[in-house]
Amino acid sequence: MRVRWVVDRGIVWLLTLLVACGQNLEQERGNYYESEFFRQVQWSAVFEDSKTFVDCIPKRPLMQIVADYDQSKPEGKNLEAFVHANFEIPAPKGDDFASDTSKSMTAHIHSLWPVLSQRADTPQPNSSLIPLPHAYVVPGGRFREIYYWDSYFTMLGLNLSGREKMTRNMVDNFSFLIDSLGFIPNGNRAYYAGRSQPPFFSLMVSLVASKDRDDFMGYLDAMVKEYQFWMRGVQNLKPGIVANERVVLLPDSSILNRYWDQYDQPRPESYKEDYELVHSNGLNAGTTYRHLRAGAESGWDYSSRWFADHKNISTIHTTDIIPVDLNCLMYHLEVMISQGYNWQGDIGKSKEFLLKADRRKRAIHRYLWDDHLGFFVDYDFRAGQPTGVLSLAGAYPLYFRIASKQQARSVSGILDQQFLKPGGFVSTLNQTGQQWDAPNGWAPLQWITINGLYNYGHFELGNLAAQRWLDRNREVYKATGKMIEKYNVVDTGLQAGGGEYPLQDGFGWTNGVALALEKVMLDKKKIEEMTTKE
């Protein structure tokens, strides 16, 4: 069996350091984020992007800086000068990279990997960065740290670029986070301590260890620990207590998952935006902050999927919703854990997790399939009905082969008629001004949807969508020299918009999916050529 990587890499010291520092850091940072100094910097918009300030590296202990601020209470330009005197300001990742559009998009992506790569971290006193023991790839731009679900799609491209070692490093980093923190946070920053992101870890394990039983077994404990994180509190569910953290008890005794966050304060990295939303709309502060944070855990921050009126973020109620995508990912995690226990020879536990997966699959069919719409949709368990928002999350049951053939046929028809646009698949059919709604398309959702179609034999539609998405990527690259975070797939003459920050360049998952879809289309072409010769 593969020796556990923490011992194998000789970094027990770092694990101990992270656990010890993490406890102190969480308390100190919590006090810091509640200080008048922190609030004033964010309210005053010293930085255009709220995330910049929480990524700044303090030159001395945070509470010393706060104490000095309390003595002088600088304002305006003086406050800005005080911040610059006491913090190192981070630059966007890849900001100094000059692209050459005479190169192909593929060559450009290969040249970007070193730019987006980060060496193993050296712990920095007072920094919000959670240090990782191995090298990793970041998305780019304002995203200077590793991100959980982004990384799976980035890994698809890394493997095709001959960078399997980097993929392994990133999986081991996530295993390290599970071992040390008990879960994988949204990103390796202290201000993400309350939430995770869509649980793609089991798919990452499939990328690096699916062909070697001993290798696979080296990640079994981590997968089980992640499962325990997502299922925490399940023992407390009963009639009258139908939801606890990330688990929900349904009327037929099924248990499904939701997104959640441990905290109910404004997100430090979006402090001003959260505060203004709550106070300008007269919303309940703690409840709304929790919904916003849970929406951030979903990765879809933000989308009409989470809005009661399907239009306005002021009606956000994320924690009332059982999401399609999350529960399909949990199904895969249960299947993978069952496989691991089977290989370990623990047939009892293997059967236990296979039964859990089967029960979840039946619950997905019962609660997340809308027969009237002919589509998989999220479920509002408070209201006891589907949300009615059609989104590409409805393609996840096809990706994980949970859908029946009839369901897949219905989903395929709606994807073809309503979601496919000139630049690829649009994320939802609602235009709200939020970045995870129309007219935007995102690389991870293209990959999930296209491969979901392939799984059920809808190759023509999948190929058409892949080609349109790649064409859109190439058009923007030729025009701007950039691979960007999201794309306007409805009007290809316009850039994508929405969200709490400007359009980001880099971009990890866009690069990974572009390379992976290029391979799909190349393989298709080879098959067609072979068929023609025959």
Short mmCIF file of N, CA, C and O in Angstrom, two decimals, residues 116-229:
data_model
loop_
_atom_site.label_atom_id
_atom_site.label_comp_id
_atom_site.label_asym_id
_atom_site.label_seq_id
_atom_site.Cartn_x
_atom_site.Cartn_y
_atom_site.Cartn_z
N LEU A 116 1.04 30.42 -13.53
CA LEU A 116 0.00 30.20 -12.54
C LEU A 116 0.45 29.26 -11.41
O LEU A 116 -0.32 29.01 -10.48
N SER A 117 1.65 28.74 -11.52
CA SER A 117 2.14 27.79 -10.51
C SER A 117 2.69 28.52 -9.29
O SER A 117 3.27 29.61 -9.39
N GLN A 118 2.50 27.89 -8.16
CA GLN A 118 2.96 28.43 -6.88
C GLN A 118 3.80 27.35 -6.19
O GLN A 118 3.40 26.20 -6.11
N ARG A 119 4.97 27.71 -5.72
CA ARG A 119 5.79 26.76 -4.99
C ARG A 119 5.16 26.42 -3.65
O ARG A 119 4.26 27.12 -3.17
N ALA A 120 5.64 25.33 -3.03
CA ALA A 120 5.20 24.99 -1.68
C ALA A 120 5.36 26.22 -0.79
O ALA A 120 6.36 26.96 -0.89
N ASP A 121 4.38 26.46 0.06
CA ASP A 121 4.35 27.70 0.84
C ASP A 121 5.31 27.68 2.01
O ASP A 121 5.50 26.64 2.66
N THR A 122 5.88 28.81 2.28
CA THR A 122 6.61 29.04 3.51
C THR A 122 5.68 29.79 4.46
O THR A 122 5.14 30.83 4.07
N PRO A 123 5.40 29.28 5.65
CA PRO A 123 4.49 29.97 6.56
C PRO A 123 4.90 31.42 6.78
O PRO A 123 6.07 31.71 7.02
N GLN A 124 3.93 32.32 6.65
CA GLN A 124 4.18 33.75 6.82
C GLN A 124 3.43 34.24 8.05
O GLN A 124 2.18 34.15 8.09
N PRO A 125 4.12 34.75 9.05
CA PRO A 125 3.44 35.23 10.26
C PRO A 125 2.37 36.25 9.92
O PRO A 125 2.58 37.15 9.09
N ASN A 126 1.19 36.09 10.52
CA ASN A 126 0.08 37.04 10.41
C ASN A 126 -0.65 37.01 9.07
O ASN A 126 -1.64 37.69 8.89
N SER A 127 -0.16 36.23 8.10
CA SER A 127 -0.81 36.18 6.79
C SER A 127 -2.10 35.37 6.87
O SER A 127 -2.23 34.44 7.67
N SER A 128 -3.05 35.69 5.99
CA SER A 128 -4.28 34.90 5.91
C SER A 128 -4.06 33.60 5.14
O SER A 128 -4.94 32.73 5.14
N LEU A 129 -2.91 33.45 4.50
CA LEU A 129 -2.65 32.26 3.70
C LEU A 129 -2.42 31.03 4.58
O LEU A 129 -1.63 31.07 5.51
N ILE A 130 -3.14 29.94 4.30
CA ILE A 130 -2.88 28.66 4.94
C ILE A 130 -1.80 27.96 4.13
O ILE A 130 -2.02 27.63 2.96
N PRO A 131 -0.62 27.72 4.69
CA PRO A 131 0.50 27.18 3.90
C PRO A 131 0.26 25.74 3.47
O PRO A 131 -0.24 24.92 4.25
N LEU A 132 0.63 25.45 2.25
CA LEU A 132 0.50 24.10 1.69
C LEU A 132 1.89 23.51 1.46
O LEU A 132 2.81 24.22 1.05
N PRO A 133 2.05 22.20 1.64
CA PRO A 133 3.37 21.58 1.59
C PRO A 133 3.90 21.27 0.20
O PRO A 133 5.07 20.95 0.04
N HIS A 134 3.03 21.35 -0.82
CA HIS A 134 3.45 21.00 -2.18
C HIS A 134 3.09 22.14 -3.14
O HIS A 134 2.20 22.95 -2.87
N ALA A 135 3.76 22.16 -4.27
CA ALA A 135 3.45 23.15 -5.31
C ALA A 135 2.02 22.98 -5.79
O ALA A 135 1.42 21.91 -5.68
N TYR A 136 1.46 24.07 -6.33
CA TYR A 136 0.08 24.02 -6.82
C TYR A 136 -0.14 25.08 -7.88
O TYR A 136 0.70 25.98 -8.09
N VAL A 137 -1.28 25.00 -8.54
CA VAL A 137 -1.66 25.97 -9.57
C VAL A 137 -2.86 26.76 -9.08
O VAL A 137 -3.82 26.19 -8.56
N VAL A 138 -2.80 28.07 -9.24
CA VAL A 138 -3.91 28.95 -8.84
C VAL A 138 -4.70 29.34 -10.08
O VAL A 138 -4.20 29.23 -11.21
N PRO A 139 -5.93 29.82 -9.91
CA PRO A 139 -6.72 30.23 -11.07
C PRO A 139 -6.11 31.42 -11.83
O PRO A 139 -6.12 31.46 -13.06
N GLY A 140 -5.62 32.43 -11.09
CA GLY A 140 -5.05 33.61 -11.73
C GLY A 140 -5.77 34.88 -11.33
O GLY A 140 -6.86 34.86 -10.75
N GLY A 141 -5.16 36.02 -11.62
CA GLY A 141 -5.75 37.31 -11.28
C GLY A 141 -5.84 37.50 -9.78
O GLY A 141 -4.87 37.30 -9.05
N ARG A 142 -7.02 37.87 -9.29
CA ARG A 142 -7.25 38.09 -7.86
C ARG A 142 -7.21 36.79 -7.06
O ARG A 142 -7.14 36.81 -5.84
N PHE A 143 -7.28 35.68 -7.75
CA PHE A 143 -7.29 34.38 -7.10
C PHE A 143 -5.87 33.85 -7.01
O PHE A 143 -5.40 33.12 -7.87
N ARG A 144 -5.19 34.25 -5.92
CA ARG A 144 -3.76 33.99 -5.74
C ARG A 144 -3.50 32.73 -4.92
O ARG A 144 -2.36 32.45 -4.58
N GLU A 145 -4.54 32.00 -4.57
CA GLU A 145 -4.44 30.82 -3.73
C GLU A 145 -5.11 29.65 -4.45
O GLU A 145 -5.76 29.84 -5.47
N ILE A 146 -4.96 28.46 -3.91
CA ILE A 146 -5.61 27.30 -4.52
C ILE A 146 -7.11 27.35 -4.22
O ILE A 146 -7.52 27.83 -3.16
N TYR A 147 -7.92 26.92 -5.17
CA TYR A 147 -9.36 26.82 -4.97
C TYR A 147 -9.80 25.39 -5.19
O TYR A 147 -9.29 24.70 -6.07
N TYR A 148 -10.77 24.98 -4.37
CA TYR A 148 -11.12 23.57 -4.32
C TYR A 148 -11.67 23.06 -5.64
O TYR A 148 -10.99 22.33 -6.37
N TRP A 149 -12.89 23.45 -6.02
CA TRP A 149 -13.47 22.79 -7.19
C TRP A 149 -12.83 23.25 -8.49
O TRP A 149 -12.77 22.49 -9.46
N ASP A 150 -12.29 24.46 -8.51
CA ASP A 150 -11.54 24.91 -9.69
C ASP A 150 -10.45 23.90 -10.06
O ASP A 150 -10.20 23.64 -11.24
N SER A 151 -9.80 23.36 -9.02
CA SER A 151 -8.60 22.58 -9.24
C SER A 151 -8.84 21.30 -10.03
O SER A 151 -7.97 20.87 -10.79
N TYR A 152 -10.01 20.69 -9.87
CA TYR A 152 -10.28 19.47 -10.63
C TYR A 152 -10.21 19.74 -12.13
O TYR A 152 -9.58 18.99 -12.89
N PHE A 153 -10.81 20.83 -12.56
CA PHE A 153 -10.86 21.14 -13.99
C PHE A 153 -9.49 21.62 -14.49
O PHE A 153 -9.12 21.37 -15.64
N THR A 154 -8.75 22.28 -13.62
CA THR A 154 -7.37 22.64 -13.95
C THR A 154 -6.53 21.39 -14.15
O THR A 154 -5.71 21.30 -15.07
N MET A 155 -6.75 20.39 -13.30
CA MET A 155 -5.99 19.13 -13.38
C MET A 155 -6.20 18.41 -14.71
O MET A 155 -5.28 17.74 -15.20
N LEU A 156 -7.39 18.52 -15.28
CA LEU A 156 -7.65 17.89 -16.57
C LEU A 156 -6.62 18.37 -17.60
O LEU A 156 -6.10 17.58 -18.39
N GLY A 157 -6.35 19.67 -17.57
CA GLY A 157 -5.38 20.24 -18.51
C GLY A 157 -3.94 19.95 -18.12
O GLY A 157 -3.09 19.73 -18.99
N LEU A 158 -3.66 19.96 -16.83
CA LEU A 158 -2.30 19.65 -16.38
C LEU A 158 -1.87 18.27 -16.84
O LEU A 158 -0.75 18.07 -17.31
N ASN A 159 -2.77 17.30 -16.70
CA ASN A 159 -2.43 15.93 -17.13
C ASN A 159 -2.15 15.86 -18.63
O ASN A 159 -1.25 15.15 -19.08
N LEU A 160 -2.92 16.62 -19.42
CA LEU A 160 -2.73 16.61 -20.87
C LEU A 160 -1.49 17.40 -21.28
O LEU A 160 -1.03 17.29 -22.41
N SER A 161 -0.96 18.20 -20.35
CA SER A 161 0.25 18.97 -20.61
C SER A 161 1.50 18.25 -20.11
O SER A 161 2.59 18.83 -20.09
N GLY A 162 1.34 17.01 -19.67
CA GLY A 162 2.48 16.26 -19.15
C GLY A 162 2.90 16.70 -17.77
O GLY A 162 4.04 16.47 -17.35
N ARG A 163 1.97 17.32 -17.02
CA ARG A 163 2.29 17.82 -15.68
C ARG A 163 1.57 16.99 -14.61
O ARG A 163 0.96 17.53 -13.68
N GLU A 164 1.65 15.67 -14.76
CA GLU A 164 0.99 14.78 -13.82
C GLU A 164 1.52 14.95 -12.40
O GLU A 164 0.78 14.77 -11.42
N LYS A 165 2.80 15.31 -12.27
CA LYS A 165 3.38 15.53 -10.96
C LYS A 165 2.68 16.68 -10.24
O LYS A 165 2.41 16.60 -9.03
N MET A 166 2.37 17.73 -10.96
CA MET A 166 1.68 18.86 -10.35
C MET A 166 0.27 18.44 -9.93
O MET A 166 -0.22 18.83 -8.86
N THR A 167 -0.40 17.65 -10.76
CA THR A 167 -1.73 17.15 -10.39
C THR A 167 -1.65 16.38 -9.08
O THR A 167 -2.45 16.56 -8.16
N ARG A 168 -0.66 15.50 -8.99
CA ARG A 168 -0.47 14.71 -7.76
C ARG A 168 -0.21 15.62 -6.57
O ARG A 168 -0.77 15.43 -5.48
N ASN A 169 0.63 16.63 -6.76
CA ASN A 169 0.91 17.57 -5.68
C ASN A 169 -0.37 18.22 -5.16
O ASN A 169 -0.56 18.38 -3.94
N MET A 170 -1.24 18.61 -6.08
CA MET A 170 -2.46 19.30 -5.68
C MET A 170 -3.41 18.38 -4.94
O MET A 170 -4.03 18.77 -3.95
N VAL A 171 -3.51 17.13 -5.39
CA VAL A 171 -4.35 16.17 -4.67
C VAL A 171 -3.78 15.94 -3.27
O VAL A 171 -4.53 15.87 -2.28
N ASP A 172 -2.46 15.84 -3.17
CA ASP A 172 -1.84 15.65 -1.86
C ASP A 172 -2.03 16.88 -0.96
O ASP A 172 -2.16 16.75 0.26
N ASN A 173 -2.03 18.06 -1.55
CA ASN A 173 -2.33 19.25 -0.76
C ASN A 173 -3.74 19.19 -0.18
O ASN A 173 -3.96 19.55 0.99
N PHE A 174 -4.69 18.74 -0.99
CA PHE A 174 -6.06 18.65 -0.49
C PHE A 174 -6.18 17.56 0.58
O PHE A 174 -6.92 17.72 1.56
N SER A 175 -5.45 16.47 0.40
CA SER A 175 -5.44 15.43 1.42
C SER A 175 -4.85 15.98 2.73
O SER A 175 -5.33 15.70 3.83
N PHE A 176 -3.82 16.80 2.58
CA PHE A 176 -3.20 17.46 3.74
C PHE A 176 -4.20 18.35 4.47
O PHE A 176 -4.28 18.35 5.71
N LEU A 177 -4.99 19.11 3.72
CA LEU A 177 -5.98 19.99 4.34
C LEU A 177 -7.04 19.18 5.08
O LEU A 177 -7.47 19.56 6.18
N ILE A 178 -7.47 18.08 4.49
CA ILE A 178 -8.45 17.22 5.17
C ILE A 178 -7.86 16.68 6.46
O ILE A 178 -8.51 16.68 7.51
N ASP A 179 -6.61 16.22 6.40
CA ASP A 179 -5.96 15.67 7.60
C ASP A 179 -5.81 16.73 8.69
O ASP A 179 -5.98 16.44 9.87
N SER A 180 -5.48 17.95 8.30
CA SER A 180 -5.13 18.96 9.29
C SER A 180 -6.33 19.79 9.75
O SER A 180 -6.41 20.18 10.92
N LEU A 181 -7.27 20.06 8.85
CA LEU A 181 -8.42 20.90 9.19
C LEU A 181 -9.72 20.12 9.30
O LEU A 181 -10.71 20.63 9.81
N GLY A 182 -9.73 18.90 8.77
CA GLY A 182 -10.95 18.10 8.79
C GLY A 182 -11.81 18.27 7.57
O GLY A 182 -12.83 17.59 7.42
N PHE A 183 -11.41 19.16 6.66
CA PHE A 183 -12.16 19.40 5.43
C PHE A 183 -11.29 20.20 4.48
O PHE A 183 -10.21 20.66 4.85
N ILE A 184 -11.77 20.35 3.25
CA ILE A 184 -11.07 21.20 2.28
C ILE A 184 -11.79 22.54 2.24
O ILE A 184 -12.96 22.61 1.84
N PRO A 185 -11.15 23.62 2.66
CA PRO A 185 -11.81 24.92 2.61
C PRO A 185 -11.97 25.42 1.18
O PRO A 185 -11.33 24.90 0.26
N ASN A 186 -12.81 26.39 1.01
CA ASN A 186 -13.05 27.07 -0.25
C ASN A 186 -11.72 27.35 -0.97
O ASN A 186 -11.56 27.10 -2.17
N GLY A 187 -10.75 27.85 -0.24
CA GLY A 187 -9.40 28.11 -0.71
C GLY A 187 -8.48 28.12 0.50
O GLY A 187 -8.94 28.15 1.64
N ASN A 188 -7.17 28.13 0.27
CA ASN A 188 -6.26 28.07 1.41
C ASN A 188 -6.00 29.46 2.00
O ASN A 188 -4.90 30.00 2.00
N ARG A 189 -7.09 30.00 2.54
CA ARG A 189 -7.07 31.28 3.25
C ARG A 189 -7.84 31.13 4.56
O ARG A 189 -8.87 30.43 4.61
N ALA A 190 -7.39 31.81 5.60
CA ALA A 190 -8.05 31.73 6.91
C ALA A 190 -9.48 32.24 6.83
O ALA A 190 -10.35 31.74 7.55
N TYR A 191 -9.76 33.21 5.96
CA TYR A 191 -11.12 33.75 5.90
C TYR A 191 -12.10 32.80 5.21
O TYR A 191 -13.30 33.09 5.15
N TYR A 192 -11.61 31.69 4.69
CA TYR A 192 -12.49 30.66 4.13
C TYR A 192 -12.75 29.53 5.13
O TYR A 192 -13.26 28.46 4.75
N ALA A 193 -12.41 29.74 6.40
CA ALA A 193 -12.43 28.66 7.39
C ALA A 193 -13.82 28.10 7.65
O ALA A 193 -13.96 27.00 8.17
N GLY A 194 -14.87 28.83 7.29
CA GLY A 194 -16.23 28.37 7.60
C GLY A 194 -16.89 27.53 6.54
O GLY A 194 -17.98 27.01 6.76
N ARG A 195 -16.25 27.41 5.38
CA ARG A 195 -16.95 26.72 4.29
C ARG A 195 -15.98 25.95 3.39
O ARG A 195 -14.78 26.21 3.37
N SER A 196 -16.56 25.03 2.64
CA SER A 196 -15.83 24.27 1.64
C SER A 196 -16.28 24.74 0.26
O SER A 196 -16.66 25.91 0.09
N GLN A 197 -16.23 23.85 -0.72
CA GLN A 197 -16.75 24.07 -2.06
C GLN A 197 -17.26 22.73 -2.58
O GLN A 197 -17.10 21.71 -1.91
N PRO A 198 -17.90 22.69 -3.75
CA PRO A 198 -18.40 21.40 -4.27
C PRO A 198 -17.34 20.31 -4.14
O PRO A 198 -16.20 20.48 -4.59
N PRO A 199 -17.69 19.17 -3.52
CA PRO A 199 -16.70 18.14 -3.16
C PRO A 199 -16.23 17.29 -4.33
O PRO A 199 -16.72 16.18 -4.57
N PHE A 200 -15.23 17.78 -5.02
CA PHE A 200 -14.65 17.10 -6.17
C PHE A 200 -13.44 16.23 -5.82
O PHE A 200 -12.79 15.71 -6.70
N PHE A 201 -13.14 16.09 -4.52
CA PHE A 201 -11.93 15.37 -4.14
C PHE A 201 -11.93 13.93 -4.67
O PHE A 201 -10.91 13.43 -5.15
N SER A 202 -13.07 13.26 -4.60
CA SER A 202 -13.11 11.86 -5.05
C SER A 202 -12.86 11.76 -6.55
O SER A 202 -12.28 10.77 -7.03
N LEU A 203 -13.25 12.78 -7.32
CA LEU A 203 -12.95 12.78 -8.75
C LEU A 203 -11.46 13.03 -8.98
O LEU A 203 -10.87 12.49 -9.92
N MET A 204 -10.85 13.86 -8.13
CA MET A 204 -9.41 14.09 -8.22
C MET A 204 -8.64 12.80 -7.96
O MET A 204 -7.66 12.50 -8.65
N VAL A 205 -9.10 12.05 -6.97
CA VAL A 205 -8.46 10.77 -6.67
C VAL A 205 -8.56 9.85 -7.88
O VAL A 205 -7.60 9.14 -8.23
N SER A 206 -9.70 9.89 -8.57
CA SER A 206 -9.86 9.08 -9.78
C SER A 206 -8.83 9.45 -10.84
O SER A 206 -8.34 8.59 -11.57
N LEU A 207 -8.49 10.73 -10.90
CA LEU A 207 -7.51 11.18 -11.90
C LEU A 207 -6.12 10.63 -11.64
O LEU A 207 -5.40 10.29 -12.58
N VAL A 208 -5.74 10.54 -10.38
CA VAL A 208 -4.35 10.18 -10.07
C VAL A 208 -4.18 8.73 -9.63
O VAL A 208 -3.06 8.21 -9.63
N ALA A 209 -5.27 8.06 -9.24
CA ALA A 209 -5.08 6.75 -8.60
C ALA A 209 -6.09 5.70 -9.04
O ALA A 209 -6.20 4.66 -8.38
N SER A 210 -6.78 5.91 -10.13
CA SER A 210 -7.82 4.95 -10.52
C SER A 210 -7.25 3.63 -11.01
O SER A 210 -7.94 2.60 -11.00
N LYS A 211 -5.99 3.61 -11.46
CA LYS A 211 -5.42 2.41 -12.06
C LYS A 211 -4.56 1.60 -11.10
O LYS A 211 -4.07 0.53 -11.45
N ASP A 212 -4.36 2.08 -9.91
CA ASP A 212 -3.47 1.42 -8.95
C ASP A 212 -4.21 1.28 -7.62
O ASP A 212 -4.48 2.27 -6.94
N ARG A 213 -4.51 0.04 -7.27
CA ARG A 213 -5.29 -0.20 -6.05
C ARG A 213 -4.60 0.34 -4.81
O ARG A 213 -5.21 1.02 -3.98
N ASP A 214 -3.31 0.07 -4.67
CA ASP A 214 -2.59 0.53 -3.49
C ASP A 214 -2.54 2.06 -3.43
O ASP A 214 -2.66 2.65 -2.36
N ASP A 215 -2.35 2.67 -4.59
CA ASP A 215 -2.32 4.12 -4.66
C ASP A 215 -3.68 4.69 -4.23
O ASP A 215 -3.77 5.63 -3.44
N PHE A 216 -4.73 4.11 -4.76
CA PHE A 216 -6.10 4.53 -4.42
C PHE A 216 -6.33 4.44 -2.92
O PHE A 216 -6.91 5.35 -2.30
N MET A 217 -5.88 3.35 -2.32
CA MET A 217 -6.11 3.12 -0.89
C MET A 217 -5.43 4.18 -0.02
O MET A 217 -5.85 4.44 1.10
N GLY A 218 -4.36 4.80 -0.54
CA GLY A 218 -3.69 5.85 0.20
C GLY A 218 -4.55 7.07 0.43
O GLY A 218 -4.24 7.90 1.29
N TYR A 219 -5.64 7.20 -0.34
CA TYR A 219 -6.53 8.35 -0.20
C TYR A 219 -7.87 7.99 0.44
O TYR A 219 -8.73 8.86 0.59
N LEU A 220 -8.06 6.73 0.81
CA LEU A 220 -9.35 6.31 1.35
C LEU A 220 -9.70 7.04 2.64
O LEU A 220 -10.82 7.53 2.81
N ASP A 221 -8.74 7.13 3.56
CA ASP A 221 -9.02 7.82 4.83
C ASP A 221 -9.44 9.26 4.60
O ASP A 221 -10.34 9.77 5.27
N ALA A 222 -8.79 9.93 3.65
CA ALA A 222 -9.13 11.32 3.36
C ALA A 222 -10.55 11.43 2.81
O ALA A 222 -11.29 12.35 3.16
N MET A 223 -10.92 10.51 1.92
CA MET A 223 -12.29 10.55 1.37
C MET A 223 -13.32 10.31 2.47
O MET A 223 -14.37 10.97 2.50
N VAL A 224 -13.03 9.39 3.38
CA VAL A 224 -13.95 9.13 4.49
C VAL A 224 -14.07 10.36 5.38
O VAL A 224 -15.18 10.74 5.80
N LYS A 225 -12.95 11.02 5.67
CA LYS A 225 -12.98 12.22 6.51
C LYS A 225 -13.77 13.34 5.83
O LYS A 225 -14.51 14.08 6.50
N GLU A 226 -13.60 13.48 4.54
CA GLU A 226 -14.38 14.50 3.85
C GLU A 226 -15.86 14.17 3.92
O GLU A 226 -16.70 15.06 4.14
N TYR A 227 -16.20 12.90 3.75
CA TYR A 227 -17.60 12.49 3.85
C TYR A 227 -18.16 12.81 5.23
O TYR A 227 -19.29 13.32 5.36
N GLN A 228 -17.38 12.56 6.25
CA GLN A 228 -17.83 12.86 7.62
C GLN A 228 -18.06 14.36 7.81
O GLN A 228 -18.99 14.76 8.54
N PHE A 229 -17.23 15.18 7.17
CA PHE A 229 -17.44 16.63 7.25
C PHE A 229 -18.79 17.00 6.65
O PHE A 229 -19.58 17.74 7.27
#
